[in-house]
mmCIF file of N, CA and C in Angstrom:
data_model
loop_
_atom_site.group_PDB
_atom_site.id
_atom_site.type_symbol
_atom_site.label_atom_id
_atom_site.label_comp_id
_atom_site.label_asym_id
_atom_site.label_seq_id
_atom_site.Cartn_x
_atom_site.Cartn_y
_atom_site.Cartn_z
ATOM 1 N N MET A 1 107.876 97.522 131.529
ATOM 2 C CA MET A 1 106.831 97.890 130.901
ATOM 3 C C MET A 1 106.891 99.357 130.318
ATOM 4 N N SER A 2 107.513 100.157 130.763
ATOM 5 C CA SER A 2 107.539 101.483 130.143
ATOM 6 C C SER A 2 108.496 101.445 128.968
ATOM 7 N N GLY A 3 109.364 100.519 128.666
ATOM 8 C CA GLY A 3 110.204 100.259 127.630
ATOM 9 C C GLY A 3 109.295 99.840 126.396
ATOM 10 N N ASN A 4 108.334 99.001 126.644
ATOM 11 C CA ASN A 4 107.463 98.606 125.584
ATOM 12 C C ASN A 4 106.511 99.721 124.825
ATOM 13 N N ASN A 5 106.173 100.564 125.872
ATOM 14 C CA ASN A 5 105.287 101.820 125.432
ATOM 15 C C ASN A 5 106.121 102.540 124.583
ATOM 16 N N ASN A 6 107.361 102.869 124.922
ATOM 17 C CA ASN A 6 108.293 103.799 124.399
ATOM 18 C C ASN A 6 108.548 103.239 122.888
ATOM 19 N N ASN A 7 108.788 101.985 122.725
ATOM 20 C CA ASN A 7 109.150 101.296 121.573
ATOM 21 C C ASN A 7 108.066 101.359 120.632
ATOM 22 N N SER A 8 106.741 101.081 121.112
ATOM 23 C CA SER A 8 105.638 101.174 120.134
ATOM 24 C C SER A 8 105.430 102.625 119.593
ATOM 25 N N SER A 9 105.750 103.484 120.396
ATOM 26 C CA SER A 9 105.358 104.752 120.023
ATOM 27 C C SER A 9 106.309 105.332 118.940
ATOM 28 N N ASN A 10 107.753 104.829 119.089
ATOM 29 C CA ASN A 10 108.664 105.112 118.121
ATOM 30 C C ASN A 10 108.308 104.351 116.641
ATOM 31 N N VAL A 11 107.779 103.243 116.667
ATOM 32 C CA VAL A 11 107.278 102.564 115.489
ATOM 33 C C VAL A 11 106.142 103.453 114.910
ATOM 34 N N LYS A 12 105.293 104.054 115.488
ATOM 35 C CA LYS A 12 104.190 104.843 115.005
ATOM 36 C C LYS A 12 104.738 106.096 114.335
ATOM 37 N N GLU A 13 105.821 106.496 115.192
ATOM 38 C CA GLU A 13 106.435 107.818 114.689
ATOM 39 C C GLU A 13 107.183 107.498 113.140
ATOM 40 N N ASN A 14 107.889 106.424 113.150
ATOM 41 C CA ASN A 14 108.493 106.085 111.980
ATOM 42 C C ASN A 14 107.667 105.951 110.807
ATOM 43 N N SER A 15 106.638 105.209 111.018
ATOM 44 C CA SER A 15 105.763 104.912 109.816
ATOM 45 C C SER A 15 104.911 106.311 109.524
ATOM 46 N N ALA A 16 104.957 107.230 110.348
ATOM 47 C CA ALA A 16 104.173 108.501 110.058
ATOM 48 C C ALA A 16 105.169 109.316 109.351
ATOM 49 N N GLN A 17 106.461 109.116 109.621
ATOM 50 C CA GLN A 17 107.459 109.930 108.908
ATOM 51 C C GLN A 17 107.644 109.467 107.509
ATOM 52 N N LYS A 18 107.597 108.213 107.462
ATOM 53 C CA LYS A 18 107.761 107.375 106.026
ATOM 54 C C LYS A 18 106.523 108.027 105.275
ATOM 55 N N ARG A 19 105.348 108.301 105.605
ATOM 56 C CA ARG A 19 104.267 108.614 104.887
ATOM 57 C C ARG A 19 104.549 109.964 104.551
ATOM 58 N N LYS A 20 105.013 110.937 105.581
ATOM 59 C CA LYS A 20 105.164 112.207 104.991
ATOM 60 C C LYS A 20 106.331 112.365 104.062
ATOM 61 N N ASN A 21 107.278 111.598 104.024
ATOM 62 C CA ASN A 21 108.342 111.772 103.050
ATOM 63 C C ASN A 21 108.100 111.080 101.826
ATOM 64 N N ARG A 22 106.993 110.300 101.635
ATOM 65 C CA ARG A 22 106.835 109.746 100.281
ATOM 66 C C ARG A 22 106.125 110.906 99.273
ATOM 67 N N LYS A 23 106.809 110.848 98.225
ATOM 68 C CA LYS A 23 106.301 111.869 97.079
ATOM 69 C C LYS A 23 105.217 111.389 96.488
ATOM 70 N N ALA A 24 104.188 112.223 96.423
ATOM 71 C CA ALA A 24 102.931 111.673 95.583
ATOM 72 C C ALA A 24 103.194 111.822 94.135
ATOM 73 N N LYS A 25 102.678 110.802 93.462
ATOM 74 C CA LYS A 25 102.907 110.887 91.960
ATOM 75 C C LYS A 25 101.938 111.765 91.292
ATOM 76 N N LYS A 26 102.527 112.676 90.493
ATOM 77 C CA LYS A 26 101.627 113.771 89.770
ATOM 78 C C LYS A 26 100.553 112.963 88.836
ATOM 79 N N ARG A 27 99.451 113.020 89.019
ATOM 80 C CA ARG A 27 98.393 112.639 88.000
ATOM 81 C C ARG A 27 98.151 113.399 86.928
ATOM 82 N N VAL A 28 98.024 112.842 85.848
ATOM 83 C CA VAL A 28 97.887 113.736 84.601
ATOM 84 C C VAL A 28 96.341 113.436 84.125
ATOM 85 N N CYS A 29 95.651 114.439 83.839
ATOM 86 C CA CYS A 29 94.251 114.369 83.367
ATOM 87 C C CYS A 29 94.232 113.522 82.020
ATOM 88 N N ALA A 30 93.592 112.334 82.060
ATOM 89 C CA ALA A 30 93.461 111.404 80.732
ATOM 90 C C ALA A 30 92.840 112.170 79.721
ATOM 91 N N PHE A 31 91.865 113.001 79.986
ATOM 92 C CA PHE A 31 91.142 113.623 78.924
ATOM 93 C C PHE A 31 92.132 114.634 78.186
ATOM 94 N N CYS A 32 92.828 115.401 79.163
ATOM 95 C CA CYS A 32 93.760 116.487 78.504
ATOM 96 C C CYS A 32 94.891 115.739 77.658
ATOM 97 N N ALA A 33 95.485 114.505 78.237
ATOM 98 C CA ALA A 33 96.389 113.819 77.541
ATOM 99 C C ALA A 33 96.032 113.378 76.201
ATOM 100 N N ASP A 34 94.709 112.844 76.098
ATOM 101 C CA ASP A 34 94.353 112.464 74.672
ATOM 102 C C ASP A 34 93.619 113.596 73.953
ATOM 103 N N LYS A 35 93.710 114.673 74.528
ATOM 104 C CA LYS A 35 93.127 116.057 73.830
ATOM 105 C C LYS A 35 91.792 115.901 73.541
ATOM 106 N N ILE A 36 90.908 115.422 74.482
ATOM 107 C CA ILE A 36 89.437 115.237 74.206
ATOM 108 C C ILE A 36 88.807 116.509 74.826
ATOM 109 N N ASP A 37 87.881 117.191 73.985
ATOM 110 C CA ASP A 37 87.417 118.443 74.220
ATOM 111 C C ASP A 37 85.886 118.153 74.965
ATOM 112 N N TYR A 38 85.345 117.130 74.506
ATOM 113 C CA TYR A 38 83.848 116.778 74.897
ATOM 114 C C TYR A 38 83.758 115.407 75.455
ATOM 115 N N ILE A 39 83.247 115.232 76.571
ATOM 116 C CA ILE A 39 83.012 113.915 77.204
ATOM 117 C C ILE A 39 81.573 113.497 76.802
ATOM 118 N N ASP A 40 81.546 112.404 75.983
ATOM 119 C CA ASP A 40 80.193 111.967 75.587
ATOM 120 C C ASP A 40 79.521 111.065 76.766
ATOM 121 N N TYR A 41 78.356 111.385 76.980
ATOM 122 C CA TYR A 41 77.566 110.404 77.834
ATOM 123 C C TYR A 41 77.290 109.072 77.351
ATOM 124 N N LYS A 42 77.354 108.885 76.045
ATOM 125 C CA LYS A 42 77.135 107.635 75.589
ATOM 126 C C LYS A 42 78.171 106.596 75.496
ATOM 127 N N GLU A 43 79.404 107.211 75.761
ATOM 128 C CA GLU A 43 80.551 106.140 75.967
ATOM 129 C C GLU A 43 80.587 105.612 77.323
ATOM 130 N N VAL A 44 79.773 104.665 77.602
ATOM 131 C CA VAL A 44 79.747 104.007 78.956
ATOM 132 C C VAL A 44 81.012 103.365 79.414
ATOM 133 N N GLY A 45 81.752 102.838 78.526
ATOM 134 C CA GLY A 45 83.079 102.139 78.878
ATOM 135 C C GLY A 45 83.927 103.083 79.496
ATOM 136 N N LYS A 46 84.159 104.257 78.930
ATOM 137 C CA LYS A 46 85.053 105.371 79.682
ATOM 138 C C LYS A 46 84.467 105.797 80.859
ATOM 139 N N LEU A 47 83.178 106.145 80.960
ATOM 140 C CA LEU A 47 82.484 106.529 82.088
ATOM 141 C C LEU A 47 82.655 105.677 83.352
ATOM 142 N N ARG A 48 82.636 104.296 83.084
ATOM 143 C CA ARG A 48 82.548 103.212 84.178
ATOM 144 C C ARG A 48 83.867 103.269 84.951
ATOM 145 N N LYS A 49 84.979 103.969 84.289
ATOM 146 C CA LYS A 49 86.197 104.017 84.898
ATOM 147 C C LYS A 49 86.191 104.835 86.118
ATOM 148 N N TYR A 50 85.291 105.906 86.000
ATOM 149 C CA TYR A 50 85.269 106.981 86.880
ATOM 150 C C TYR A 50 84.285 106.728 87.989
ATOM 151 N N ILE A 51 83.566 105.584 88.134
ATOM 152 C CA ILE A 51 82.559 105.353 89.108
ATOM 153 C C ILE A 51 82.966 104.362 89.899
ATOM 154 N N THR A 52 82.538 104.216 91.215
ATOM 155 C CA THR A 52 83.019 102.959 92.172
ATOM 156 C C THR A 52 82.005 102.008 91.880
ATOM 157 N N GLU A 53 82.172 100.884 92.409
ATOM 158 C CA GLU A 53 81.371 99.527 92.273
ATOM 159 C C GLU A 53 80.033 99.844 92.951
ATOM 160 N N ARG A 54 79.860 100.903 93.887
ATOM 161 C CA ARG A 54 78.619 101.151 94.555
ATOM 162 C C ARG A 54 77.887 102.242 93.588
ATOM 163 N N GLY A 55 78.555 102.820 92.583
ATOM 164 C CA GLY A 55 77.822 103.710 91.656
ATOM 165 C C GLY A 55 78.116 105.191 92.068
ATOM 166 N N LYS A 56 79.073 105.537 92.961
ATOM 167 C CA LYS A 56 79.499 106.888 93.332
ATOM 168 C C LYS A 56 80.640 107.458 92.265
ATOM 169 N N ILE A 57 80.627 108.642 91.862
ATOM 170 C CA ILE A 57 81.596 109.340 91.078
ATOM 171 C C ILE A 57 82.768 109.338 91.943
ATOM 172 N N LEU A 58 84.098 109.033 91.426
ATOM 173 C CA LEU A 58 85.439 109.281 91.988
ATOM 174 C C LEU A 58 85.727 110.609 92.003
ATOM 175 N N PRO A 59 86.315 111.243 93.204
ATOM 176 C CA PRO A 59 86.839 112.463 93.101
ATOM 177 C C PRO A 59 88.088 112.814 92.235
ATOM 178 N N ARG A 60 88.203 114.032 92.095
ATOM 179 C CA ARG A 60 89.469 114.500 91.182
ATOM 180 C C ARG A 60 90.713 113.981 91.842
ATOM 181 N N ARG A 61 90.808 114.107 93.251
ATOM 182 C CA ARG A 61 92.114 113.553 93.845
ATOM 183 C C ARG A 61 92.470 112.235 93.686
ATOM 184 N N ILE A 62 91.610 111.416 93.338
ATOM 185 C CA ILE A 62 91.736 109.936 92.984
ATOM 186 C C ILE A 62 92.014 109.773 91.518
ATOM 187 N N THR A 63 91.142 110.354 90.770
ATOM 188 C CA THR A 63 91.182 110.194 89.213
ATOM 189 C C THR A 63 92.334 111.014 88.575
ATOM 190 N N GLY A 64 92.631 112.222 89.076
ATOM 191 C CA GLY A 64 93.743 112.981 88.440
ATOM 192 C C GLY A 64 93.214 113.890 87.627
ATOM 193 N N ASN A 65 91.886 113.989 87.272
ATOM 194 C CA ASN A 65 91.272 114.949 86.163
ATOM 195 C C ASN A 65 91.365 116.241 86.540
ATOM 196 N N CYS A 66 91.506 117.028 85.581
ATOM 197 C CA CYS A 66 91.476 118.580 85.697
ATOM 198 C C CYS A 66 90.111 119.016 86.150
ATOM 199 N N ALA A 67 90.025 120.246 86.748
ATOM 200 C CA ALA A 67 88.690 120.686 87.253
ATOM 201 C C ALA A 67 87.693 120.830 86.026
ATOM 202 N N ILE A 68 88.100 121.234 84.823
ATOM 203 C CA ILE A 68 87.093 121.321 83.778
ATOM 204 C C ILE A 68 86.576 119.947 83.373
ATOM 205 N N HIS A 69 87.400 118.952 83.083
ATOM 206 C CA HIS A 69 87.081 117.765 82.679
ATOM 207 C C HIS A 69 86.416 116.854 83.767
ATOM 208 N N GLN A 70 86.608 117.201 85.005
ATOM 209 C CA GLN A 70 85.876 116.575 86.146
ATOM 210 C C GLN A 70 84.499 117.020 86.088
ATOM 211 N N ARG A 71 84.278 118.305 85.766
ATOM 212 C CA ARG A 71 82.888 118.808 85.791
ATOM 213 C C ARG A 71 82.153 118.243 84.544
ATOM 214 N N GLN A 72 82.829 118.048 83.616
ATOM 215 C CA GLN A 72 82.254 117.635 82.310
ATOM 216 C C GLN A 72 81.947 116.082 82.492
ATOM 217 N N LEU A 73 82.768 115.432 83.151
ATOM 218 C CA LEU A 73 82.571 114.063 83.486
ATOM 219 C C LEU A 73 81.371 113.790 84.330
ATOM 220 N N THR A 74 81.176 114.551 85.447
ATOM 221 C CA THR A 74 80.115 114.524 86.348
ATOM 222 C C THR A 74 78.737 114.534 85.612
ATOM 223 N N VAL A 75 78.700 115.708 84.765
ATOM 224 C CA VAL A 75 77.577 115.992 83.938
ATOM 225 C C VAL A 75 77.109 114.574 83.088
ATOM 226 N N ALA A 76 78.233 114.100 82.326
ATOM 227 C CA ALA A 76 77.967 113.040 81.525
ATOM 228 C C ALA A 76 77.423 111.825 82.308
ATOM 229 N N ILE A 77 78.160 111.531 83.462
ATOM 230 C CA ILE A 77 77.722 110.377 84.230
ATOM 231 C C ILE A 77 76.175 110.653 84.629
ATOM 232 N N LYS A 78 75.893 111.732 85.074
ATOM 233 C CA LYS A 78 74.433 112.113 85.476
ATOM 234 C C LYS A 78 73.636 111.772 84.420
ATOM 235 N N ARG A 79 73.826 112.301 83.118
ATOM 236 C CA ARG A 79 72.969 112.255 81.975
ATOM 237 C C ARG A 79 72.970 110.806 81.576
ATOM 238 N N ALA A 80 74.011 109.910 81.731
ATOM 239 C CA ALA A 80 73.948 108.450 81.400
ATOM 240 C C ALA A 80 73.001 107.729 82.362
ATOM 241 N N ARG A 81 73.064 108.225 83.635
ATOM 242 C CA ARG A 81 72.272 107.605 84.688
ATOM 243 C C ARG A 81 70.606 107.914 84.442
ATOM 244 N N GLN A 82 70.292 109.070 83.954
ATOM 245 C CA GLN A 82 69.066 109.449 83.651
ATOM 246 C C GLN A 82 68.402 108.634 82.545
ATOM 247 N N ILE A 83 69.284 108.252 81.577
ATOM 248 C CA ILE A 83 68.798 107.624 80.360
ATOM 249 C C ILE A 83 68.954 105.966 80.679
ATOM 250 N N ALA A 84 69.427 105.586 81.876
ATOM 251 C CA ALA A 84 69.603 104.155 82.320
ATOM 252 C C ALA A 84 70.945 103.512 81.601
ATOM 253 N N LEU A 85 71.835 104.159 81.197
ATOM 254 C CA LEU A 85 72.873 103.714 80.561
ATOM 255 C C LEU A 85 73.883 103.240 81.739
ATOM 256 N N LEU A 86 73.825 103.971 82.886
ATOM 257 C CA LEU A 86 74.508 103.721 84.071
ATOM 258 C C LEU A 86 73.568 103.548 85.186
ATOM 259 N N PRO A 87 73.896 102.586 86.164
ATOM 260 C CA PRO A 87 73.159 102.615 87.343
ATOM 261 C C PRO A 87 73.383 103.653 88.457
ATOM 262 N N TYR A 88 72.239 104.145 89.066
ATOM 263 C CA TYR A 88 72.376 105.024 90.180
ATOM 264 C C TYR A 88 73.205 104.357 91.313
ATOM 265 N N THR A 89 72.655 103.126 91.610
ATOM 266 C CA THR A 89 73.165 102.152 92.712
ATOM 267 C C THR A 89 73.335 100.817 92.187
ATOM 268 N N VAL A 90 74.228 100.140 93.017
ATOM 269 C CA VAL A 90 74.317 98.637 92.649
ATOM 270 C C VAL A 90 73.448 97.771 93.795
ATOM 271 N N GLU A 91 72.735 96.968 93.260
ATOM 272 C CA GLU A 91 71.953 96.261 94.245
ATOM 273 C C GLU A 91 72.593 95.007 94.910
#
C-alpha cells in the first residue's frame, strides 16, 4: 500500500519538474512587428482575434502584446462595443 502512494507522488513531482524546465516561447507584439502606431476600432477583424468567444478581452500574457498596444487595443475594443461593431457578451 505505501509503495503505491510513493510511486504516485513521484509521478506528480516529475510532471511538476517538466513544467518548470519548459522554456516559455517569447511572444512578440503583433502590432510592433507590423509597425502599427494606431489601432483602429473599425477594424473588427483584427479586434476579434483579441477577444474570447464569451466577449472578454484577452490579457497581455496570452496575446503577447506590449503594454502600450494592449492599452490601445482595450480602448479600441471598448469603442467598437459602444457603437455595436463588437458584442459585449455572447448569448
